[in-house]
mmCIF file of C-alpha atoms and ligand atoms in Angstrom:
data_model
loop_
_atom_site.group_PDB
_atom_site.id
_atom_site.type_symbol
_atom_site.label_atom_id
_atom_site.label_comp_id
_atom_site.label_asym_id
_atom_site.label_seq_id
_atom_site.Cartn_x
_atom_site.Cartn_y
_atom_site.Cartn_z
ATOM 1 C CA MET A 1 4.553 -23.870 3.060
ATOM 2 C CA PRO A 2 6.942 -24.340 5.983
ATOM 3 C CA LEU A 3 9.597 -21.675 6.283
ATOM 4 C CA ALA A 4 12.336 -24.281 5.921
ATOM 5 C CA ASP A 5 10.978 -25.209 2.463
ATOM 6 C CA ILE A 6 11.080 -21.591 1.327
ATOM 7 C CA GLN A 7 14.658 -21.324 2.581
ATOM 8 C CA THR A 8 15.523 -24.519 0.680
ATOM 9 C CA ARG A 9 14.073 -23.011 -2.511
ATOM 10 C CA ILE A 10 16.073 -19.810 -1.919
ATOM 11 C CA ASP A 11 19.263 -21.811 -1.416
ATOM 12 C CA ALA A 12 18.579 -23.835 -4.588
ATOM 13 C CA ALA A 13 17.963 -20.663 -6.614
ATOM 14 C CA CYS A 14 21.207 -19.181 -5.264
ATOM 15 C CA HIS A 15 23.133 -22.332 -6.072
ATOM 16 C CA LYS A 16 21.830 -22.274 -9.652
ATOM 17 C CA SER A 17 23.188 -18.747 -10.080
ATOM 18 C CA GLY A 18 26.486 -19.571 -8.410
ATOM 19 C CA ARG A 19 25.644 -17.484 -5.361
ATOM 20 C CA SER A 20 25.856 -18.352 -1.689
ATOM 21 C CA GLY A 21 22.486 -18.671 0.063
ATOM 22 C CA ALA A 22 23.762 -16.204 2.633
ATOM 23 C CA THR A 23 23.614 -13.431 0.020
ATOM 24 C CA VAL A 24 19.806 -13.420 0.027
ATOM 25 C CA GLN A 25 17.790 -12.214 3.000
ATOM 26 C CA LEU A 26 14.329 -13.730 3.368
ATOM 27 C CA ILE A 27 11.853 -11.138 4.635
ATOM 28 C CA ALA A 28 8.731 -12.898 5.929
ATOM 29 C CA VAL A 29 5.870 -10.537 5.077
ATOM 30 C CA SER A 30 3.456 -10.780 7.992
ATOM 31 C CA LYS A 31 1.001 -7.977 7.129
ATOM 32 C CA VAL A 32 -2.628 -8.730 8.080
ATOM 33 C CA GLN A 33 -1.728 -12.276 9.171
ATOM 34 C CA PRO A 34 -3.219 -13.561 12.417
ATOM 35 C CA GLU A 35 -0.748 -13.196 15.283
ATOM 36 C CA ALA A 36 -0.719 -16.941 15.898
ATOM 37 C CA ARG A 37 0.733 -17.557 12.429
ATOM 38 C CA VAL A 38 3.398 -14.906 12.950
ATOM 39 C CA GLU A 39 4.243 -16.323 16.355
ATOM 40 C CA ALA A 40 4.659 -19.802 14.842
ATOM 41 C CA VAL A 41 7.281 -18.452 12.432
ATOM 42 C CA LEU A 42 9.049 -16.662 15.315
ATOM 43 C CA GLN A 43 9.003 -19.918 17.283
ATOM 44 C CA ASP A 44 10.630 -21.568 14.231
ATOM 45 C CA GLY A 45 13.541 -19.185 14.757
ATOM 46 C CA HIS A 46 12.951 -16.712 11.937
ATOM 47 C CA ARG A 47 13.611 -13.087 12.894
ATOM 48 C CA VAL A 48 13.296 -10.919 9.771
ATOM 49 C CA PHE A 49 9.799 -9.664 8.959
ATOM 50 C CA GLY A 50 8.130 -7.180 6.642
ATOM 51 C CA GLU A 51 5.076 -5.025 7.280
ATOM 52 C CA ASN A 52 3.416 -2.577 4.918
ATOM 53 C CA ARG A 53 1.616 -0.312 7.398
ATOM 54 C CA VAL A 54 3.332 1.589 10.202
ATOM 55 C CA GLN A 55 0.144 1.736 12.287
ATOM 56 C CA GLU A 56 -0.515 -2.011 12.021
ATOM 57 C CA ALA A 57 3.098 -2.831 12.872
ATOM 58 C CA MET A 58 2.957 -0.561 15.941
ATOM 59 C CA GLY A 59 0.100 -2.661 17.287
ATOM 60 C CA LYS A 60 1.710 -6.021 16.660
ATOM 61 C CA TRP A 61 5.485 -5.790 16.960
ATOM 62 C CA PRO A 62 6.438 -4.130 20.259
ATOM 63 C CA GLY A 63 4.926 -7.147 22.041
ATOM 64 C CA PHE A 64 6.725 -9.675 19.855
ATOM 65 C CA LYS A 65 9.993 -7.742 20.157
ATOM 66 C CA ALA A 66 9.742 -7.908 23.936
ATOM 67 C CA ARG A 67 9.415 -11.694 23.761
ATOM 68 C CA PHE A 68 11.748 -12.611 20.891
ATOM 69 C CA ALA A 69 15.284 -11.198 20.784
ATOM 70 C CA GLY A 70 16.860 -10.099 17.522
ATOM 71 C CA VAL A 71 13.742 -9.239 15.538
ATOM 72 C CA GLN A 72 14.485 -7.140 12.463
ATOM 73 C CA LEU A 73 11.573 -5.277 10.860
ATOM 74 C CA HIS A 74 11.392 -4.020 7.283
ATOM 75 C CA LEU A 75 8.842 -1.427 6.168
ATOM 76 C CA ILE A 76 7.728 -2.423 2.661
ATOM 77 C CA GLY A 77 4.687 -0.145 2.320
ATOM 78 C CA PRO A 78 4.276 3.615 1.969
ATOM 79 C CA LEU A 79 5.734 5.950 4.597
ATOM 80 C CA GLN A 80 3.926 9.216 5.276
ATOM 81 C CA SER A 81 6.224 11.950 6.502
ATOM 82 C CA ASN A 82 4.155 12.413 9.680
ATOM 83 C CA LYS A 83 4.939 8.772 10.597
ATOM 84 C CA ILE A 84 8.723 9.023 10.297
ATOM 85 C CA LYS A 85 9.394 9.021 14.059
ATOM 86 C CA PRO A 86 7.315 5.952 14.950
ATOM 87 C CA ALA A 87 8.643 4.239 11.828
ATOM 88 C CA LEU A 88 12.246 4.835 12.890
ATOM 89 C CA ASP A 89 11.423 3.650 16.417
ATOM 90 C CA LEU A 90 10.222 0.322 15.053
ATOM 91 C CA PHE A 91 11.835 -0.449 11.698
ATOM 92 C CA ASP A 92 15.394 -1.441 10.856
ATOM 93 C CA ALA A 93 14.938 -0.963 7.119
ATOM 94 C CA ILE A 94 12.703 1.136 4.870
ATOM 95 C CA HIS A 95 12.130 -0.130 1.328
ATOM 96 C CA THR A 96 9.855 2.659 0.146
ATOM 97 C CA LEU A 97 11.830 5.898 -0.015
ATOM 98 C CA ASP A 98 10.222 7.502 -3.059
ATOM 99 C CA ARG A 99 10.041 11.291 -2.844
ATOM 100 C CA GLU A 100 12.240 14.208 -2.042
ATOM 101 C CA LYS A 101 10.133 15.631 0.782
ATOM 102 C CA LEU A 102 10.308 12.270 2.547
ATOM 103 C CA ALA A 103 14.072 12.078 1.964
ATOM 104 C CA ARG A 104 14.565 15.543 3.430
ATOM 105 C CA LYS A 105 12.497 14.882 6.545
ATOM 106 C CA LEU A 106 13.994 11.435 7.004
ATOM 107 C CA ALA A 107 17.483 12.939 6.795
ATOM 108 C CA THR A 108 16.689 15.443 9.559
ATOM 109 C CA GLU A 109 15.432 12.679 11.841
ATOM 110 C CA VAL A 110 18.317 10.330 11.015
ATOM 111 C CA GLN A 111 20.771 13.076 11.884
ATOM 112 C CA ALA A 112 19.011 13.804 15.176
ATOM 113 C CA ARG A 113 19.254 10.114 16.118
ATOM 114 C CA GLY A 114 22.734 9.531 14.771
ATOM 115 C CA ALA A 115 21.557 6.263 13.229
ATOM 116 C CA SER A 116 19.929 5.368 9.947
ATOM 117 C CA PRO A 117 17.758 2.443 8.967
ATOM 118 C CA GLU A 118 18.842 0.539 5.879
ATOM 119 C CA LEU A 119 17.283 2.498 2.991
ATOM 120 C CA PHE A 120 15.971 1.320 -0.365
ATOM 121 C CA VAL A 121 14.585 3.612 -3.039
ATOM 122 C CA GLN A 122 11.344 2.268 -4.480
ATOM 123 C CA VAL A 123 11.304 2.445 -8.274
ATOM 124 C CA ASN A 124 8.073 2.375 -10.271
ATOM 125 C CA THR A 125 9.621 0.216 -12.992
ATOM 126 C CA GLY A 126 6.280 -0.311 -14.743
ATOM 127 C CA GLU A 127 5.556 3.446 -14.674
ATOM 128 C CA GLU A 128 2.075 2.685 -13.332
ATOM 129 C CA PRO A 129 0.169 5.863 -12.419
ATOM 130 C CA GLN A 130 -1.463 4.342 -9.315
ATOM 131 C CA LYS A 131 1.783 2.914 -7.942
ATOM 132 C CA ALA A 132 4.327 4.536 -5.618
ATOM 133 C CA GLY A 133 7.965 4.800 -6.549
ATOM 134 C CA VAL A 134 10.384 7.040 -8.390
ATOM 135 C CA LEU A 135 10.098 6.851 -12.185
ATOM 136 C CA PRO A 136 13.132 5.219 -13.848
ATOM 137 C CA ALA A 137 13.981 8.452 -15.669
ATOM 138 C CA ASP A 138 14.097 10.366 -12.369
ATOM 139 C CA LEU A 139 16.048 7.802 -10.377
ATOM 140 C CA ASP A 140 19.644 8.946 -10.818
ATOM 141 C CA GLY A 141 18.712 12.519 -9.906
ATOM 142 C CA PHE A 142 16.729 11.338 -6.902
ATOM 143 C CA ILE A 143 19.661 9.298 -5.602
ATOM 144 C CA LYS A 144 21.937 12.330 -5.979
ATOM 145 C CA ALA A 145 19.424 14.399 -4.019
ATOM 146 C CA CYS A 146 19.401 11.769 -1.242
ATOM 147 C CA LEU A 147 23.190 11.816 -1.093
ATOM 148 C CA GLY A 148 22.971 15.606 -0.884
ATOM 149 C CA TYR A 149 20.905 15.136 2.274
ATOM 150 C CA ASP A 150 23.590 12.773 3.571
ATOM 151 C CA LEU A 151 21.274 9.777 3.373
ATOM 152 C CA LYS A 152 23.047 6.514 2.739
ATOM 153 C CA ILE A 153 21.102 4.517 0.149
ATOM 154 C CA GLY A 154 21.577 0.756 0.351
ATOM 155 C CA GLY A 155 19.675 -0.321 -2.720
ATOM 156 C CA LEU A 156 16.563 -0.317 -4.880
ATOM 157 C CA MET A 157 13.156 -1.942 -4.550
ATOM 158 C CA CYS A 158 10.397 -2.665 -7.057
ATOM 159 C CA ILE A 159 6.959 -4.255 -7.282
ATOM 160 C CA PRO A 160 6.440 -5.307 -10.912
ATOM 161 C CA PRO A 161 3.041 -4.773 -12.574
ATOM 162 C CA VAL A 162 0.819 -7.814 -11.958
ATOM 163 C CA SER A 163 0.186 -8.427 -15.641
ATOM 164 C CA GLU A 164 3.783 -8.315 -16.860
ATOM 165 C CA GLU A 165 6.717 -10.708 -16.841
ATOM 166 C CA PRO A 166 8.471 -9.820 -13.568
ATOM 167 C CA SER A 167 11.932 -10.772 -14.859
ATOM 168 C CA LEU A 168 12.003 -7.772 -17.175
ATOM 169 C CA HIS A 169 11.450 -5.506 -14.186
ATOM 170 C CA PHE A 170 13.993 -7.324 -12.028
ATOM 171 C CA ALA A 171 16.586 -6.995 -14.793
ATOM 172 C CA LEU A 172 15.809 -3.288 -15.191
ATOM 173 C CA LEU A 173 16.100 -2.699 -11.433
ATOM 174 C CA ALA A 174 19.429 -4.547 -11.313
ATOM 175 C CA LYS A 175 20.753 -2.453 -14.180
ATOM 176 C CA MET A 176 19.722 0.797 -12.487
ATOM 177 C CA ALA A 177 21.344 -0.321 -9.228
ATOM 178 C CA ARG A 178 24.615 -1.170 -10.983
ATOM 179 C CA ARG A 179 24.634 2.173 -12.759
ATOM 180 C CA ASN A 180 24.365 3.917 -9.387
ATOM 181 C CA GLY A 181 26.871 1.720 -7.587
ATOM 182 C CA LEU A 182 24.202 0.225 -5.301
ATOM 183 C CA THR A 183 24.374 -3.376 -4.124
ATOM 184 C CA GLY A 184 20.982 -3.987 -2.458
ATOM 185 C CA LEU A 185 18.088 -5.314 -4.558
ATOM 186 C CA SER A 186 14.734 -5.792 -2.824
ATOM 187 C CA MET A 187 12.719 -7.748 -5.369
ATOM 188 C CA GLY A 188 10.751 -10.987 -5.612
ATOM 189 C CA MET A 189 7.598 -12.104 -3.807
ATOM 190 C CA SER A 190 5.850 -15.463 -3.284
ATOM 191 C CA GLY A 191 5.247 -16.081 -6.989
ATOM 192 C CA ASP A 192 8.570 -14.972 -8.405
ATOM 193 C CA PHE A 193 11.349 -14.912 -5.812
ATOM 194 C CA GLU A 194 13.386 -17.548 -7.642
ATOM 195 C CA SER A 195 13.583 -15.477 -10.830
ATOM 196 C CA ALA A 196 14.390 -12.404 -8.728
ATOM 197 C CA ILE A 197 17.326 -14.297 -7.183
ATOM 198 C CA ALA A 198 18.530 -15.311 -10.651
ATOM 199 C CA LEU A 199 18.650 -11.587 -11.488
ATOM 200 C CA GLY A 200 20.496 -10.575 -8.328
ATOM 201 C CA ALA A 201 17.920 -10.049 -5.541
ATOM 202 C CA THR A 202 19.519 -9.554 -2.125
ATOM 203 C CA HIS A 203 16.192 -9.244 -0.255
ATOM 204 C CA VAL A 204 13.092 -11.254 -1.177
ATOM 205 C CA ARG A 205 9.738 -10.314 0.357
ATOM 206 C CA VAL A 206 7.665 -13.463 0.774
ATOM 207 C CA GLY A 207 4.240 -13.428 2.426
ATOM 208 C CA SER A 208 1.520 -15.815 1.364
ATOM 209 C CA ALA A 209 3.892 -18.664 0.451
ATOM 210 C CA ILE A 210 4.970 -18.781 4.116
ATOM 211 C CA PHE A 211 1.839 -17.778 6.010
ATOM 212 C CA GLY A 212 -0.899 -18.915 3.648
ATOM 213 C CA GLU A 213 -3.313 -16.631 1.859
ATOM 214 C CA ARG A 214 -3.984 -13.397 3.684
ATOM 215 C CA VAL A 215 -7.329 -13.584 5.493
ATOM 216 C CA LYS A 216 -8.072 -9.906 4.832
ATOM 217 C CA PRO A 217 -7.064 -7.750 1.865
ATOM 218 C CA ALA A 218 -3.753 -5.969 2.430
HETATM 219 C C1 PLP B 301 2.386 -8.041 0.460
HETATM 220 C C2 PLP B 301 3.679 -7.698 -0.125
HETATM 221 C C3 PLP B 301 4.622 -8.705 -0.418
HETATM 222 C C4 PLP B 301 4.380 -10.180 -0.214
HETATM 223 O O1 PLP B 301 3.506 -10.655 -1.178
HETATM 224 P P1 PLP B 301 3.228 -12.238 -1.335
HETATM 225 O O2 PLP B 301 2.739 -12.355 -2.731
HETATM 226 O O3 PLP B 301 2.205 -12.590 -0.323
HETATM 227 O O4 PLP B 301 4.492 -12.931 -1.133
HETATM 228 C C5 PLP B 301 5.852 -8.300 -0.920
HETATM 229 N N1 PLP B 301 6.139 -7.000 -1.128
HETATM 230 C C6 PLP B 301 5.249 -6.015 -0.862
HETATM 231 C C7 PLP B 301 5.658 -4.605 -1.107
HETATM 232 C C8 PLP B 301 4.002 -6.330 -0.365
HETATM 233 O O5 PLP B 301 3.142 -5.333 -0.105
#
């Protein structure tokens, strides 16, 4: 679907909830997409992209960044602590802060650089054993620990279980954000970004609806 159509759907969903379209950032998730498809979206003028692997992004994005000004990259997949430096070199936002060791090491590096990416804490709202993210019961303590490291947390992120109604998870994430005085909500993907917007999403992560089905598994 053309990018402009996705943006129109975002604007319509915002309008329905009495929000301005400017309050929702569309992150075009370009992981494993052929470079030609990503380039087409850059040529269309879009500049905000999401990748889920640091290594893959390091291969693809320095070249694009050299050719297209104003690119903003969001890391939406797991961050290993040994990849913090290259991740901070490349990414403007990290949506997957989910453990104290990572927070501590990230804080050290952020202090050394004097600049922080925008940070979201990933919450495992479905409490799925195989999924990353802080458990809901541990979230408030984790956020306090991050503040103790002087990390500025911008918001929360979740990936709802595939077999459950996503709205329940979006509502839960919004409630946890409010309780902690956080304004950023990274939630909603190709199949559910409109309901995420209805529940307060500020960042939607849309891949296949823009680029077509991924040619390889993510
Ligand atoms: C791949 C991915 C997306 C995009 O998924 P689509 O269904 O293709 O829109 C969003 N968020 C995360 C964390 C992802 O890994």
